Amino acid sequence: MRTPIIAGNWKMYKTLGEARELVAGLLAGLGEGAACEVVVCPPYTALASVGEQVANTPISLGAQDVFFEAQGAFTGAIAPQMLCDVGCRYVIVGHSERRQYFGDTDATVNRKLHAALANGLRPIMCVGESKPQRDAGEAEAIVTAQVRAGLADVTAAQMAEVVIAYEPIWAIGTGDTATSADAQAMHAAIRATLVEIFGAETAQTVRIQYGGSVKPDNVDELMAQPDIDGALVGGAALKADSFLRIIQFQ
Ligand code: PEP
């Protein structure tokens, strides 16, 4: 049994006050807890404050990125230990926006993933194809190659800490969700790749999230798919009521 995991990626939204207000709304709505694991990933500036707010609650804290070096002259970068220090349990690596605008490659994503694991952080590794790649029939080859490269030199034991997020780039922030059948097909292909790398037993335990315009009105159908184990949510995670509805998928 894989415990579903729903994570909110707030991207470059929310001042400190807004972040705290959103978390207060989520905590009030969650009450005793949730049937799935819940993660929020605020911007760096709100991590410490939100970290205090969610300590000992059903919400875990995640960051949106991390650098792979431990410390040094890397202006603007944040080290894994700094994320642990403010209470992070998770960190997103390889989001398509980091790949597109900030130069992340499969190789740097792999280094970030190893740095996260070495520091006790759980990486949420994003993979996904562009629209031209999908239209050319290359989606599965692109995504499974990203999975292999991102997970290079990871052990089967370490996979207990890794979450994979399949996020077709054309579905992020566009309102254009993959059909649940297309998403399931890609998740199955990712799991088949994990079987080849780590064996069937490990592959069955790895959680694979879907991301790309997940909303209250499509989450139930997506989560009903056998290989979809959660969601990475952007826009709909910025308001308490819509994120709560997604967490409470049927
Ligand atoms: C994301 O930020 O990873 C994402 C999937 O965004 P959205 O839900 O807005 O498409």
PDB file of C-alpha atoms and ligand atoms in Angstrom:
ATOM      1  CA  MET A   1       0.000   0.000   0.000  1.00  0.00           C
ATOM      2  CA  ARG A   2       1.336   3.409  -0.994  1.00  0.00           C
ATOM      3  CA  THR A   3       0.187   6.335   1.158  1.00  0.00           C
ATOM      4  CA  PRO A   4      -1.002   9.043  -1.236  1.00  0.00           C
ATOM      5  CA  ILE A   5       0.912  12.306  -1.089  1.00  0.00           C
ATOM      6  CA  ILE A   6      -0.497  15.698  -2.097  1.00  0.00           C
ATOM      7  CA  ALA A   7       1.975  18.565  -2.272  1.00  0.00           C
ATOM      8  CA  GLY A   8       1.373  22.247  -2.936  1.00  0.00           C
ATOM      9  CA  ASN A   9       4.043  24.088  -4.914  1.00  0.00           C
ATOM     10  CA  TRP A  10       3.466  27.753  -4.196  1.00  0.00           C
ATOM     11  CA  LYS A  11       6.100  28.895  -6.711  1.00  0.00           C
ATOM     12  CA  MET A  12       6.915  32.633  -6.420  1.00  0.00           C
ATOM     13  CA  TYR A  13       3.697  33.524  -4.613  1.00  0.00           C
ATOM     14  CA  LYS A  14       2.872  34.533  -1.017  1.00  0.00           C
ATOM     15  CA  THR A  15       4.432  37.094   1.261  1.00  0.00           C
ATOM     16  CA  LEU A  16       5.056  35.966   4.819  1.00  0.00           C
ATOM     17  CA  GLY A  17       1.679  37.181   6.032  1.00  0.00           C
ATOM     18  CA  GLU A  18      -0.137  35.569   3.113  1.00  0.00           C
ATOM     19  CA  ALA A  19       1.736  32.316   3.639  1.00  0.00           C
ATOM     20  CA  ARG A  20       0.795  32.149   7.296  1.00  0.00           C
ATOM     21  CA  GLU A  21      -2.833  32.968   6.502  1.00  0.00           C
ATOM     22  CA  LEU A  22      -3.018  30.150   3.942  1.00  0.00           C
ATOM     23  CA  VAL A  23      -1.472  27.645   6.347  1.00  0.00           C
ATOM     24  CA  ALA A  24      -3.836  28.713   9.121  1.00  0.00           C
ATOM     25  CA  GLY A  25      -6.746  28.024   6.768  1.00  0.00           C
ATOM     26  CA  LEU A  26      -5.365  24.618   5.836  1.00  0.00           C
ATOM     27  CA  LEU A  27      -4.795  23.619   9.451  1.00  0.00           C
ATOM     28  CA  ALA A  28      -8.310  24.721  10.397  1.00  0.00           C
ATOM     29  CA  GLY A  29      -9.781  22.726   7.509  1.00  0.00           C
ATOM     30  CA  LEU A  30      -7.727  19.617   8.166  1.00  0.00           C
ATOM     31  CA  GLY A  31      -8.704  19.317  11.811  1.00  0.00           C
ATOM     32  CA  GLU A  32      -7.490  15.973  13.130  1.00  0.00           C
ATOM     33  CA  GLY A  33      -5.645  15.032   9.981  1.00  0.00           C
ATOM     34  CA  ALA A  34      -5.900  13.751   6.431  1.00  0.00           C
ATOM     35  CA  ALA A  35      -6.111  10.372   4.737  1.00  0.00           C
ATOM     36  CA  CYS A  36      -3.021  11.259   2.713  1.00  0.00           C
ATOM     37  CA  GLU A  37       0.310  12.906   3.376  1.00  0.00           C
ATOM     38  CA  VAL A  38       0.113  16.682   2.904  1.00  0.00           C
ATOM     39  CA  VAL A  39       3.105  18.865   1.998  1.00  0.00           C
ATOM     40  CA  VAL A  40       3.345  22.597   1.397  1.00  0.00           C
ATOM     41  CA  CYS A  41       6.284  24.130  -0.465  1.00  0.00           C
ATOM     42  CA  PRO A  42       6.358  27.894   0.171  1.00  0.00           C
ATOM     43  CA  PRO A  43       9.030  30.231  -1.190  1.00  0.00           C
ATOM     44  CA  TYR A  44      12.322  30.246   0.743  1.00  0.00           C
ATOM     45  CA  THR A  45      11.438  33.476   2.578  1.00  0.00           C
ATOM     46  CA  ALA A  46       8.436  31.843   4.275  1.00  0.00           C
ATOM     47  CA  LEU A  47       9.996  28.462   5.101  1.00  0.00           C
ATOM     48  CA  ALA A  48      11.149  29.189   8.641  1.00  0.00           C
ATOM     49  CA  SER A  49       7.910  30.817   9.687  1.00  0.00           C
ATOM     50  CA  VAL A  50       5.663  28.202   8.067  1.00  0.00           C
ATOM     51  CA  GLY A  51       7.972  25.534   9.492  1.00  0.00           C
ATOM     52  CA  GLU A  52       7.114  26.714  13.004  1.00  0.00           C
ATOM     53  CA  GLN A  53       3.424  26.893  12.107  1.00  0.00           C
ATOM     54  CA  VAL A  54       3.217  23.301  10.821  1.00  0.00           C
ATOM     55  CA  ALA A  55       5.438  21.657  13.454  1.00  0.00           C
ATOM     56  CA  ASN A  56       3.498  18.769  15.050  1.00  0.00           C
ATOM     57  CA  THR A  57       0.594  19.119  12.603  1.00  0.00           C
ATOM     58  CA  PRO A  58      -0.530  16.859   9.703  1.00  0.00           C
ATOM     59  CA  ILE A  59       1.260  19.193   7.248  1.00  0.00           C
ATOM     60  CA  SER A  60       4.892  18.616   6.248  1.00  0.00           C
ATOM     61  CA  LEU A  61       7.173  21.343   4.976  1.00  0.00           C
ATOM     62  CA  GLY A  62       8.929  21.203   1.623  1.00  0.00           C
ATOM     63  CA  ALA A  63      11.180  23.531  -0.373  1.00  0.00           C
ATOM     64  CA  GLN A  64      10.942  24.214  -4.102  1.00  0.00           C
ATOM     65  CA  ASP A  65      14.607  23.630  -4.909  1.00  0.00           C
ATOM     66  CA  VAL A  66      18.016  23.090  -3.301  1.00  0.00           C
ATOM     67  CA  PHE A  67      21.656  23.425  -4.326  1.00  0.00           C
ATOM     68  CA  PHE A  68      23.859  20.351  -4.184  1.00  0.00           C
ATOM     69  CA  GLU A  69      26.871  21.834  -2.380  1.00  0.00           C
ATOM     70  CA  ALA A  70      26.991  21.838   1.417  1.00  0.00           C
ATOM     71  CA  GLN A  71      28.268  25.423   1.746  1.00  0.00           C
ATOM     72  CA  GLY A  72      30.496  27.928   0.027  1.00  0.00           C
ATOM     73  CA  ALA A  73      30.623  30.930  -2.280  1.00  0.00           C
ATOM     74  CA  PHE A  74      27.401  30.225  -4.182  1.00  0.00           C
ATOM     75  CA  THR A  75      25.514  33.507  -4.072  1.00  0.00           C
ATOM     76  CA  GLY A  76      21.762  33.071  -3.889  1.00  0.00           C
ATOM     77  CA  ALA A  77      21.877  29.321  -3.345  1.00  0.00           C
ATOM     78  CA  ILE A  78      20.418  27.327  -0.450  1.00  0.00           C
ATOM     79  CA  ALA A  79      22.076  24.199   0.940  1.00  0.00           C
ATOM     80  CA  PRO A  80      20.254  21.014   2.019  1.00  0.00           C
ATOM     81  CA  GLN A  81      21.257  21.496   5.659  1.00  0.00           C
ATOM     82  CA  MET A  82      19.688  24.967   5.641  1.00  0.00           C
ATOM     83  CA  LEU A  83      16.386  23.412   4.581  1.00  0.00           C
ATOM     84  CA  CYS A  84      16.596  20.827   7.362  1.00  0.00           C
ATOM     85  CA  ASP A  85      17.359  23.635   9.780  1.00  0.00           C
ATOM     86  CA  VAL A  86      13.991  25.320   9.130  1.00  0.00           C
ATOM     87  CA  GLY A  87      12.011  22.085   9.345  1.00  0.00           C
ATOM     88  CA  CYS A  88      11.842  20.874   5.737  1.00  0.00           C
ATOM     89  CA  ARG A  89      11.105  17.203   5.221  1.00  0.00           C
ATOM     90  CA  TYR A  90      10.723  17.370   1.426  1.00  0.00           C
ATOM     91  CA  VAL A  91      12.330  19.233  -1.440  1.00  0.00           C
ATOM     92  CA  ILE A  92      11.243  19.480  -5.072  1.00  0.00           C
ATOM     93  CA  VAL A  93      14.086  18.867  -7.546  1.00  0.00           C
ATOM     94  CA  GLY A  94      13.988  19.272 -11.303  1.00  0.00           C
ATOM     95  CA  HIS A  95      10.725  21.183 -11.624  1.00  0.00           C
ATOM     96  CA  SER A  96      10.295  22.055 -15.296  1.00  0.00           C
ATOM     97  CA  GLU A  97      10.434  25.765 -14.440  1.00  0.00           C
ATOM     98  CA  ARG A  98      13.869  25.223 -12.847  1.00  0.00           C
ATOM     99  CA  ARG A  99      14.940  23.269 -15.927  1.00  0.00           C
ATOM    100  CA  GLN A 100      13.545  25.925 -18.298  1.00  0.00           C
ATOM    101  CA  TYR A 101      14.551  29.198 -16.592  1.00  0.00           C
ATOM    102  CA  PHE A 102      17.417  28.290 -14.255  1.00  0.00           C
ATOM    103  CA  GLY A 103      19.459  25.787 -16.205  1.00  0.00           C
ATOM    104  CA  ASP A 104      18.721  22.568 -14.327  1.00  0.00           C
ATOM    105  CA  THR A 105      19.721  19.480 -16.305  1.00  0.00           C
ATOM    106  CA  ASP A 106      19.274  15.777 -15.622  1.00  0.00           C
ATOM    107  CA  ALA A 107      22.836  15.805 -14.254  1.00  0.00           C
ATOM    108  CA  THR A 108      22.256  18.649 -11.787  1.00  0.00           C
ATOM    109  CA  VAL A 109      18.888  17.187 -10.814  1.00  0.00           C
ATOM    110  CA  ASN A 110      20.685  13.948  -9.970  1.00  0.00           C
ATOM    111  CA  ARG A 111      23.237  15.831  -7.858  1.00  0.00           C
ATOM    112  CA  LYS A 112      20.493  17.715  -6.035  1.00  0.00           C
ATOM    113  CA  LEU A 113      18.631  14.475  -5.399  1.00  0.00           C
ATOM    114  CA  HIS A 114      21.721  12.846  -3.898  1.00  0.00           C
ATOM    115  CA  ALA A 115      22.449  15.920  -1.782  1.00  0.00           C
ATOM    116  CA  ALA A 116      18.878  15.885  -0.466  1.00  0.00           C
ATOM    117  CA  LEU A 117      19.034  12.178   0.395  1.00  0.00           C
ATOM    118  CA  ALA A 118      22.421  12.549   2.081  1.00  0.00           C
ATOM    119  CA  ASN A 119      20.880  15.136   4.384  1.00  0.00           C
ATOM    120  CA  GLY A 120      17.702  13.253   5.229  1.00  0.00           C
ATOM    121  CA  LEU A 121      15.449  15.257   2.916  1.00  0.00           C
ATOM    122  CA  ARG A 122      12.919  13.458   0.734  1.00  0.00           C
ATOM    123  CA  PRO A 123      13.259  14.585  -2.893  1.00  0.00           C
ATOM    124  CA  ILE A 124      10.203  15.032  -5.088  1.00  0.00           C
ATOM    125  CA  MET A 125      11.812  14.589  -8.506  1.00  0.00           C
ATOM    126  CA  CYS A 126       9.868  16.139 -11.389  1.00  0.00           C
ATOM    127  CA  VAL A 127       9.893  14.753 -14.923  1.00  0.00           C
ATOM    128  CA  GLY A 128       7.779  15.582 -17.945  1.00  0.00           C
ATOM    129  CA  GLU A 129       7.686  16.163 -21.662  1.00  0.00           C
ATOM    130  CA  SER A 130       6.943  19.290 -23.687  1.00  0.00           C
ATOM    131  CA  LYS A 131       4.053  19.591 -26.147  1.00  0.00           C
ATOM    132  CA  PRO A 132       6.252  19.192 -29.260  1.00  0.00           C
ATOM    133  CA  GLN A 133       7.813  16.081 -27.707  1.00  0.00           C
ATOM    134  CA  ARG A 134       4.372  14.610 -27.006  1.00  0.00           C
ATOM    135  CA  ASP A 135       3.139  15.477 -30.481  1.00  0.00           C
ATOM    136  CA  ALA A 136       6.190  13.751 -31.944  1.00  0.00           C
ATOM    137  CA  GLY A 137       5.369  10.564 -30.026  1.00  0.00           C
ATOM    138  CA  GLU A 138       8.494  10.932 -27.876  1.00  0.00           C
ATOM    139  CA  ALA A 139       6.856  11.514 -24.498  1.00  0.00           C
ATOM    140  CA  GLU A 140       7.487   8.109 -22.957  1.00  0.00           C
ATOM    141  CA  ALA A 141      11.095   7.917 -24.153  1.00  0.00           C
ATOM    142  CA  ILE A 142      11.838  11.436 -22.859  1.00  0.00           C
ATOM    143  CA  VAL A 143      10.216  10.872 -19.470  1.00  0.00           C
ATOM    144  CA  THR A 144      11.714   7.449 -18.800  1.00  0.00           C
ATOM    145  CA  ALA A 145      15.157   8.783 -19.796  1.00  0.00           C
ATOM    146  CA  GLN A 146      14.695  11.634 -17.279  1.00  0.00           C
ATOM    147  CA  VAL A 147      13.770   9.062 -14.634  1.00  0.00           C
ATOM    148  CA  ARG A 148      16.883   6.964 -15.330  1.00  0.00           C
ATOM    149  CA  ALA A 149      19.232   9.966 -15.399  1.00  0.00           C
ATOM    150  CA  GLY A 150      17.738  11.640 -12.341  1.00  0.00           C
ATOM    151  CA  LEU A 151      17.957   8.422 -10.329  1.00  0.00           C
ATOM    152  CA  ALA A 152      21.493   7.474 -11.417  1.00  0.00           C
ATOM    153  CA  ASP A 153      23.413   5.784  -8.592  1.00  0.00           C
ATOM    154  CA  VAL A 154      20.419   5.764  -6.246  1.00  0.00           C
ATOM    155  CA  THR A 155      20.012   2.517  -4.298  1.00  0.00           C
ATOM    156  CA  ALA A 156      16.814   0.526  -3.894  1.00  0.00           C
ATOM    157  CA  ALA A 157      16.879   1.302  -0.166  1.00  0.00           C
ATOM    158  CA  GLN A 158      17.076   5.055  -0.887  1.00  0.00           C
ATOM    159  CA  MET A 159      13.976   4.838  -3.102  1.00  0.00           C
ATOM    160  CA  ALA A 160      11.868   4.589   0.057  1.00  0.00           C
ATOM    161  CA  GLU A 161      12.577   8.320   0.448  1.00  0.00           C
ATOM    162  CA  VAL A 162      12.045   9.398  -3.159  1.00  0.00           C
ATOM    163  CA  VAL A 163       8.804  10.653  -4.707  1.00  0.00           C
ATOM    164  CA  ILE A 164       8.507  11.084  -8.470  1.00  0.00           C
ATOM    165  CA  ALA A 165       6.213  13.721  -9.970  1.00  0.00           C
ATOM    166  CA  TYR A 166       5.124  13.285 -13.575  1.00  0.00           C
ATOM    167  CA  GLU A 167       4.338  16.766 -14.837  1.00  0.00           C
ATOM    168  CA  PRO A 168       3.710  17.165 -18.565  1.00  0.00           C
ATOM    169  CA  ILE A 169       5.037  20.672 -19.223  1.00  0.00           C
ATOM    170  CA  TRP A 170       2.105  21.571 -21.469  1.00  0.00           C
ATOM    171  CA  ALA A 171      -0.298  20.906 -18.579  1.00  0.00           C
ATOM    172  CA  ILE A 172       1.420  23.108 -15.989  1.00  0.00           C
ATOM    173  CA  GLY A 173      -0.468  26.305 -15.283  1.00  0.00           C
ATOM    174  CA  THR A 174      -2.454  26.015 -18.494  1.00  0.00           C
ATOM    175  CA  GLY A 175      -5.705  24.442 -17.315  1.00  0.00           C
ATOM    176  CA  ASP A 176      -4.965  21.729 -19.873  1.00  0.00           C
ATOM    177  CA  THR A 177      -4.782  18.515 -17.826  1.00  0.00           C
ATOM    178  CA  ALA A 178      -3.622  15.195 -19.241  1.00  0.00           C
ATOM    179  CA  THR A 179      -6.532  12.793 -19.472  1.00  0.00           C
ATOM    180  CA  SER A 180      -6.565  10.352 -16.588  1.00  0.00           C
ATOM    181  CA  ALA A 181      -5.886   7.555 -19.096  1.00  0.00           C
ATOM    182  CA  ASP A 182      -2.838   9.341 -20.564  1.00  0.00           C
ATOM    183  CA  ALA A 183      -1.538  10.143 -17.095  1.00  0.00           C
ATOM    184  CA  GLN A 184      -2.036   6.544 -15.957  1.00  0.00           C
ATOM    185  CA  ALA A 185      -0.228   5.247 -19.056  1.00  0.00           C
ATOM    186  CA  MET A 186       2.810   7.417 -18.303  1.00  0.00           C
ATOM    187  CA  HIS A 187       2.774   6.515 -14.611  1.00  0.00           C
ATOM    188  CA  ALA A 188       2.725   2.835 -15.585  1.00  0.00           C
ATOM    189  CA  ALA A 189       5.681   3.424 -17.917  1.00  0.00           C
ATOM    190  CA  ILE A 190       7.577   5.165 -15.112  1.00  0.00           C
ATOM    191  CA  ARG A 191       6.832   2.278 -12.754  1.00  0.00           C
ATOM    192  CA  ALA A 192       7.973  -0.230 -15.387  1.00  0.00           C
ATOM    193  CA  THR A 193      11.237   1.708 -15.607  1.00  0.00           C
ATOM    194  CA  LEU A 194      11.584   1.534 -11.825  1.00  0.00           C
ATOM    195  CA  VAL A 195      11.055  -2.239 -12.036  1.00  0.00           C
ATOM    196  CA  GLU A 196      13.934  -2.457 -14.515  1.00  0.00           C
ATOM    197  CA  ILE A 197      16.242  -0.355 -12.337  1.00  0.00           C
ATOM    198  CA  PHE A 198      15.330  -1.453  -8.812  1.00  0.00           C
ATOM    199  CA  GLY A 199      13.203  -4.603  -9.139  1.00  0.00           C
ATOM    200  CA  ALA A 200       9.468  -5.125  -8.751  1.00  0.00           C
ATOM    201  CA  GLU A 201       9.316  -5.040  -4.978  1.00  0.00           C
ATOM    202  CA  THR A 202      10.901  -1.595  -4.674  1.00  0.00           C
ATOM    203  CA  ALA A 203       9.044  -0.222  -7.705  1.00  0.00           C
ATOM    204  CA  GLN A 204       5.690  -1.076  -6.122  1.00  0.00           C
ATOM    205  CA  THR A 205       6.485   1.071  -3.090  1.00  0.00           C
ATOM    206  CA  VAL A 206       7.520   4.263  -4.924  1.00  0.00           C
ATOM    207  CA  ARG A 207       4.940   7.028  -4.967  1.00  0.00           C
ATOM    208  CA  ILE A 208       4.380   8.743  -8.308  1.00  0.00           C
ATOM    209  CA  GLN A 209       2.489  12.031  -8.261  1.00  0.00           C
ATOM    210  CA  TYR A 210       0.724  13.618 -11.205  1.00  0.00           C
ATOM    211  CA  GLY A 211       1.082  17.374 -11.688  1.00  0.00           C
ATOM    212  CA  GLY A 212      -0.371  19.764 -14.250  1.00  0.00           C
ATOM    213  CA  SER A 213      -3.549  21.756 -13.635  1.00  0.00           C
ATOM    214  CA  VAL A 214      -4.830  19.457 -10.894  1.00  0.00           C
ATOM    215  CA  LYS A 215      -8.044  21.038  -9.587  1.00  0.00           C
ATOM    216  CA  PRO A 216     -10.901  20.104  -7.272  1.00  0.00           C
ATOM    217  CA  ASP A 217     -12.959  18.983 -10.270  1.00  0.00           C
ATOM    218  CA  ASN A 218     -10.409  16.585 -11.795  1.00  0.00           C
ATOM    219  CA  VAL A 219      -8.532  15.235  -8.777  1.00  0.00           C
ATOM    220  CA  ASP A 220     -10.960  12.390  -8.051  1.00  0.00           C
ATOM    221  CA  GLU A 221     -10.644  10.851 -11.508  1.00  0.00           C
ATOM    222  CA  LEU A 222      -6.857  11.214 -11.517  1.00  0.00           C
ATOM    223  CA  MET A 223      -6.472   9.702  -8.060  1.00  0.00           C
ATOM    224  CA  ALA A 224      -8.657   6.741  -9.053  1.00  0.00           C
ATOM    225  CA  GLN A 225      -5.931   5.549 -11.431  1.00  0.00           C
ATOM    226  CA  PRO A 226      -3.913   2.610 -10.081  1.00  0.00           C
ATOM    227  CA  ASP A 227      -0.456   4.151 -10.575  1.00  0.00           C
ATOM    228  CA  ILE A 228      -1.295   7.728  -9.555  1.00  0.00           C
ATOM    229  CA  ASP A 229      -0.303   8.071  -5.915  1.00  0.00           C
ATOM    230  CA  GLY A 230      -0.756  11.758  -5.352  1.00  0.00           C
ATOM    231  CA  ALA A 231      -0.593  15.192  -6.902  1.00  0.00           C
ATOM    232  CA  LEU A 232       1.839  18.080  -7.156  1.00  0.00           C
ATOM    233  CA  VAL A 233      -0.406  21.123  -7.268  1.00  0.00           C
ATOM    234  CA  GLY A 234       0.488  24.667  -8.322  1.00  0.00           C
ATOM    235  CA  GLY A 235      -2.298  27.198  -8.842  1.00  0.00           C
ATOM    236  CA  ALA A 236      -4.972  25.313  -6.922  1.00  0.00           C
ATOM    237  CA  ALA A 237      -2.692  25.064  -3.876  1.00  0.00           C
ATOM    238  CA  LEU A 238      -2.715  28.841  -3.374  1.00  0.00           C
ATOM    239  CA  LYS A 239      -6.187  28.929  -1.836  1.00  0.00           C
ATOM    240  CA  ALA A 240      -7.141  26.941   1.245  1.00  0.00           C
ATOM    241  CA  ASP A 241     -10.548  25.810   0.012  1.00  0.00           C
ATOM    242  CA  SER A 242      -9.353  24.399  -3.307  1.00  0.00           C
ATOM    243  CA  PHE A 243      -6.265  22.720  -1.821  1.00  0.00           C
ATOM    244  CA  LEU A 244      -8.377  21.221   0.985  1.00  0.00           C
ATOM    245  CA  ARG A 245     -10.791  19.773  -1.578  1.00  0.00           C
ATOM    246  CA  ILE A 246      -7.877  18.250  -3.482  1.00  0.00           C
ATOM    247  CA  ILE A 247      -6.476  16.730  -0.267  1.00  0.00           C
ATOM    248  CA  GLN A 248      -9.919  15.291   0.416  1.00  0.00           C
ATOM    249  CA  PHE A 249     -10.101  13.518  -2.942  1.00  0.00           C
ATOM    250  CA  GLN A 250     -12.666  10.752  -3.145  1.00  0.00           C
TER     251      GLN A 250
HETATM  252  C1  PEP B   1       3.306  22.833 -10.619  1.00  0.00           C
HETATM  253  O1  PEP B   1       3.619  23.924 -10.207  1.00  0.00           O
HETATM  254  O2  PEP B   1       4.084  21.885 -10.451  1.00  0.00           O
HETATM  255  C2  PEP B   1       2.009  22.669 -11.258  1.00  0.00           C
HETATM  256  C3  PEP B   1       1.650  21.467 -11.634  1.00  0.00           C
HETATM  257  O3  PEP B   1       1.258  23.798 -11.449  1.00  0.00           O
HETATM  258  P1  PEP B   1      -0.316  23.858 -11.849  1.00  0.00           P
HETATM  259  O4  PEP B   1      -1.040  22.954 -10.865  1.00  0.00           O
HETATM  260  O5  PEP B   1      -0.682  25.302 -11.658  1.00  0.00           O
HETATM  261  O6  PEP B   1      -0.440  23.381 -13.231  1.00  0.00           O
END
